[in-house]
XYZ file of C-alpha atoms in Angstrom:
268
model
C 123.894 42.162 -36.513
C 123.213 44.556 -39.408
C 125.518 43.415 -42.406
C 125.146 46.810 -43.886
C 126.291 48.501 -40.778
C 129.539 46.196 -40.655
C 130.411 46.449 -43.858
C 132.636 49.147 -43.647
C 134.267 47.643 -40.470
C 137.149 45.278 -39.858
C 135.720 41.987 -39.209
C 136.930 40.806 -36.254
C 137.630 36.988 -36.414
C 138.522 34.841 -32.857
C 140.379 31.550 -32.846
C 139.588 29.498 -29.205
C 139.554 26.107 -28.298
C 139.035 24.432 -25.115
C 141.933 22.226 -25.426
C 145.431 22.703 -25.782
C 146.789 20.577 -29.310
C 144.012 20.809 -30.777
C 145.943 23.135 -34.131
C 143.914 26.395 -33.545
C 147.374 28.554 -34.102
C 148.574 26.548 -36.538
C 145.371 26.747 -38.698
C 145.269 30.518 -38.195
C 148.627 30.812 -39.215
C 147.886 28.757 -42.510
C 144.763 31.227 -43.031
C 146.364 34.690 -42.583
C 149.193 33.795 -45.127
C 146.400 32.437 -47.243
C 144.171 34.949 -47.040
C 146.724 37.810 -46.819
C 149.017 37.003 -49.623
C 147.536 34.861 -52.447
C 143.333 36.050 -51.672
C 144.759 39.857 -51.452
C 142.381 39.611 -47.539
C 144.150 42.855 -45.949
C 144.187 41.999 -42.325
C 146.475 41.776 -39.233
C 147.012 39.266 -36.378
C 146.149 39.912 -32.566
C 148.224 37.460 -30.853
C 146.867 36.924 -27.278
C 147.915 33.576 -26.313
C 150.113 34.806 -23.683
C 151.509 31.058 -22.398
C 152.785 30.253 -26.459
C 152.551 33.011 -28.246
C 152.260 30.949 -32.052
C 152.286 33.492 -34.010
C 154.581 36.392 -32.686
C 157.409 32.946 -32.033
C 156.113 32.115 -35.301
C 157.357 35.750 -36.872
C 160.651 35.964 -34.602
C 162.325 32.171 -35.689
C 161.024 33.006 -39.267
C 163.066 36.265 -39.063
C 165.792 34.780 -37.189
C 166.309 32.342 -40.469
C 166.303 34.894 -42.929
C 168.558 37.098 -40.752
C 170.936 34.420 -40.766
C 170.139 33.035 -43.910
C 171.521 35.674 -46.788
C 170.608 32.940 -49.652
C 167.253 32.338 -48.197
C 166.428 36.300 -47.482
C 167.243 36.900 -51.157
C 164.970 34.303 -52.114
C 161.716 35.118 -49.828
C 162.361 38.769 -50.781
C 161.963 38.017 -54.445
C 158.892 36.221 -53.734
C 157.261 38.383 -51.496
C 157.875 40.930 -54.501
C 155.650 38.968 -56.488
C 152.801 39.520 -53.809
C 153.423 43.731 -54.006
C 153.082 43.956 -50.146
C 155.189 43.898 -46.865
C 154.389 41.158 -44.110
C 151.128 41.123 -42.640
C 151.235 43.098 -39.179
C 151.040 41.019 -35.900
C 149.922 42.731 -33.056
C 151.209 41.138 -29.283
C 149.398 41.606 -26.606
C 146.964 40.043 -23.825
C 143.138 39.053 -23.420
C 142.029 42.025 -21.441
C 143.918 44.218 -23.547
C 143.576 42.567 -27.126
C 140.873 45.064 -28.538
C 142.152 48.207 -27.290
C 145.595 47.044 -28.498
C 143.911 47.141 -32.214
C 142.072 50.515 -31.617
C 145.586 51.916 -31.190
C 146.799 50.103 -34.345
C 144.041 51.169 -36.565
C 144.933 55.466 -35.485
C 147.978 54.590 -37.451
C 146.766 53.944 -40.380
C 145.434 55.734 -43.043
C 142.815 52.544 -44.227
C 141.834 50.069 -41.650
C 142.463 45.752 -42.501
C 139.047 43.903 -43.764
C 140.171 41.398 -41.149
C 141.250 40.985 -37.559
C 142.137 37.689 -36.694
C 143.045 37.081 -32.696
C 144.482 34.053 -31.833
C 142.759 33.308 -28.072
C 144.553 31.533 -25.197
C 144.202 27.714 -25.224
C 141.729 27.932 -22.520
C 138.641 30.217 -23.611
C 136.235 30.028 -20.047
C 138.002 32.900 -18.017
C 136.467 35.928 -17.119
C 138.755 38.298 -19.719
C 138.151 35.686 -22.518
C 134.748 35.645 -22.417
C 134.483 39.722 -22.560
C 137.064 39.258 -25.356
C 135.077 36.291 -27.329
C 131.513 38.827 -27.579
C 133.933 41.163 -29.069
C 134.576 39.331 -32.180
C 132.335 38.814 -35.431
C 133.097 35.290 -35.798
C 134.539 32.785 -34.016
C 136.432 29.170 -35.139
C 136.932 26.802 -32.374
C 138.846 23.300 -34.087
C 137.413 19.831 -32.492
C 138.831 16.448 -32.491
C 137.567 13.290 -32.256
C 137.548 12.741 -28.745
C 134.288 13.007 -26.922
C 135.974 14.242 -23.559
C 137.249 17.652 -25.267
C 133.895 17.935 -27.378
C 131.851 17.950 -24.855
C 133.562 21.641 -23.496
C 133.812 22.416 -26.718
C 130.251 22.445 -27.279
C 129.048 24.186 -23.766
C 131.360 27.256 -24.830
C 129.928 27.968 -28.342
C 126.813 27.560 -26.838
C 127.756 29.806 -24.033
C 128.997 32.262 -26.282
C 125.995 31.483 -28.918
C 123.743 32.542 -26.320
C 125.641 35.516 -25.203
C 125.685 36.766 -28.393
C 121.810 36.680 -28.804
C 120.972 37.939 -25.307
C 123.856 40.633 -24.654
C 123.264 44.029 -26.260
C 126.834 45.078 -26.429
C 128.033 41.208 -28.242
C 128.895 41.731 -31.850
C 128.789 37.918 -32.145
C 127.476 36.911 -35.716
C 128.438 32.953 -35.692
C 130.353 30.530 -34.088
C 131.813 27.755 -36.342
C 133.014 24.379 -34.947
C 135.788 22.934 -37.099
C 136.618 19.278 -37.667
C 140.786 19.255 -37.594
C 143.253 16.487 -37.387
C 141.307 13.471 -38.977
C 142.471 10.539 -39.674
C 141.213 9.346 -42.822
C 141.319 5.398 -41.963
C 139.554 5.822 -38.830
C 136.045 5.077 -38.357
C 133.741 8.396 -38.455
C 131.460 7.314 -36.262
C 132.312 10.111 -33.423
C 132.310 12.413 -36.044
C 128.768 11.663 -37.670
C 127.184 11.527 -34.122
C 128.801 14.739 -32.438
C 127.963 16.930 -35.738
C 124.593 15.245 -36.396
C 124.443 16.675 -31.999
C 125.354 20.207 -33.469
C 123.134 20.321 -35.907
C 120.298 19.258 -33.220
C 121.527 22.455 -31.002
C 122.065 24.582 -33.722
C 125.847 25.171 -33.851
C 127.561 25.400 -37.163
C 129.696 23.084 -38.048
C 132.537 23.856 -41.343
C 131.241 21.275 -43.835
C 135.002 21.144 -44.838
C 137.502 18.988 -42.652
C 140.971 19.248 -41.671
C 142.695 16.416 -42.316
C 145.745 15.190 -40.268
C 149.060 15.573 -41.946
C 152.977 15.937 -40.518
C 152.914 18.777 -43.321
C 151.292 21.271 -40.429
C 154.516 21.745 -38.714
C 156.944 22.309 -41.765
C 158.015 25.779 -40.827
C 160.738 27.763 -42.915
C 163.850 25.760 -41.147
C 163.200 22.441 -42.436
C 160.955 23.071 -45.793
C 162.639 26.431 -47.547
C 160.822 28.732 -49.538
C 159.310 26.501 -51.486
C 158.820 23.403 -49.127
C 157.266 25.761 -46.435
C 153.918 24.906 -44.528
C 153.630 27.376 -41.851
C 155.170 30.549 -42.129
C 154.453 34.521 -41.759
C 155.731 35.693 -44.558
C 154.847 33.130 -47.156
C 151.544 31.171 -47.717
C 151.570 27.315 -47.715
C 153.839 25.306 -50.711
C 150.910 24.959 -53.206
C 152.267 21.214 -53.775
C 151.606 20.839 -50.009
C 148.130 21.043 -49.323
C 146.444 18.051 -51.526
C 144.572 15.967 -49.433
C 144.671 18.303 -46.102
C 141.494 20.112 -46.754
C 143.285 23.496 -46.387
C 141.733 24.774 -49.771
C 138.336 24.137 -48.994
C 138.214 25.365 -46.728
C 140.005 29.013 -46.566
C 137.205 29.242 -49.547
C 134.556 28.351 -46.846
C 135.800 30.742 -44.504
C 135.710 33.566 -47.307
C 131.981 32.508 -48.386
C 130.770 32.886 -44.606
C 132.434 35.898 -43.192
C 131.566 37.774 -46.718
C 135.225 38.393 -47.490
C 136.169 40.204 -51.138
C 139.310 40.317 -52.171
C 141.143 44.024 -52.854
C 140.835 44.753 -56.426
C 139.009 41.917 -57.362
C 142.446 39.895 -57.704
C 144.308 36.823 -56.797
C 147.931 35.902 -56.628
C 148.928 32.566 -57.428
């Protein structure tokens, strides 16, 4: 697709996986606060995972805690005054739905987000998710080690790979496979073989990996302001993401979907 043409246009970014566990809410979570409130990334959230609904759960406990937290509201208040900027929006809704759902968002807003990011059900080969996957720009599917799940991994990106190059309405620009949950005594030997296999069928593969780490699930309850992991109003604890690969590889994800930050400036 024309770059030039885009440019102007919310990217639309799609987060599916063929198996449930495998962390694809949890690492869009991580990204959207990432990208939304230290990178400056304007964006909002589709969530369409209608059997767990991460995110919008994600955004209710979170609010729940502050609500009946007065100490801790005070305290994510003062730092979300250091970011200039209100939570990022998260839209709820369904597959079939999901885009017209945004089309209704953007004709209340005066500017439209540089990013969409829906988070897809945990089972991608349905009839309304694959009309909803050649609707996005780019899509991130997380693997794991396990050659049962990669194997349907692989036949949908290159089901939607091909889709994308052979129907005229797909705005499909890439599909990226993402290496999440490793463990970094195991032997790699799954890993070499299955992305040295991608590389043969010409499926991108993140050159960053995700490493596994019990720091994923510390939400707002059990880490605070400053302890927090996953959470909608904050990014990631800074002191938290050593060694996970986090980092990396938000930069990656900025270097291939072309994203610039607003203003040309980063909060820290």
């Amino acid at each position: 697709m024309n770059m030039e043409k885009k440019k102007n246009n919310p990217i639309y970014l799609g987060f599916a996986s063929q198996k449930g566990g495998v962390g694809k809410s949890s690492l869009a979570e991580v990204l959207a606060s990432i990208l939304y409130y230290e990178k400056n990334i304007s964006l909002a959230v589709v969530d369409c995972d209608g059997t767990q609904e991460s995110f919008y759960k994600l955004r209710e406990r979170d609010r729940d805690l502050i609500e009946s937290s007065p100490e801790l509201g005070k305290e994510l208040h003062e730092r979300l005054s250091r970011y200039g900027k209100k939570s990022y929006h998260i839209i709820r809704s369904k597959p079939e739905r999901a885009v017209s759902d945004v089309m209704k968002y953007f004709r209340k807003m005066k500017t439209a987000p540089q990013l969409i990011i829906f988070d897809f059900p945990g089972h991608a080969l349905t009839s309304a998710m694959m009309d909803l996957s050649i609707t996005m720009d780019y899509i991130i599917s997380p693997i794991e080690a396990d050659p049962q799940s990669l194997a349907s991994s692989f036949a949908y990106a290159k089901t939607i790979r091909d889709l994308g190059v052979g129907f005229e309405g797909s705005r499909i620009q890439d599909f990226f496979l993402l290496w999440n949950k490793i463990n970094r005594s195991a032997s790699t030997m799954v890993i070499d073989l299955f992305s040295q296999n991608a590389e043969e069928q010409g499926l991108p593969i993140f050159d960053t990996r995700i490493y596994n780490s019990v720091r994923f699930s510390r939400e707002l309850a059990q880490g605070g302001v400053k302890g927090v992991f996953r959470c909608s109003y904050l990014p990631p604890a800074p002191a938290l993401r050593p060694q996970t690969g986090v980092d990396e590889w938000v930069m990656e994800v900025m270097e291939k979907l072309n994203l610039k930050t607003e203003n040309g400036v980063w909060n820290h």
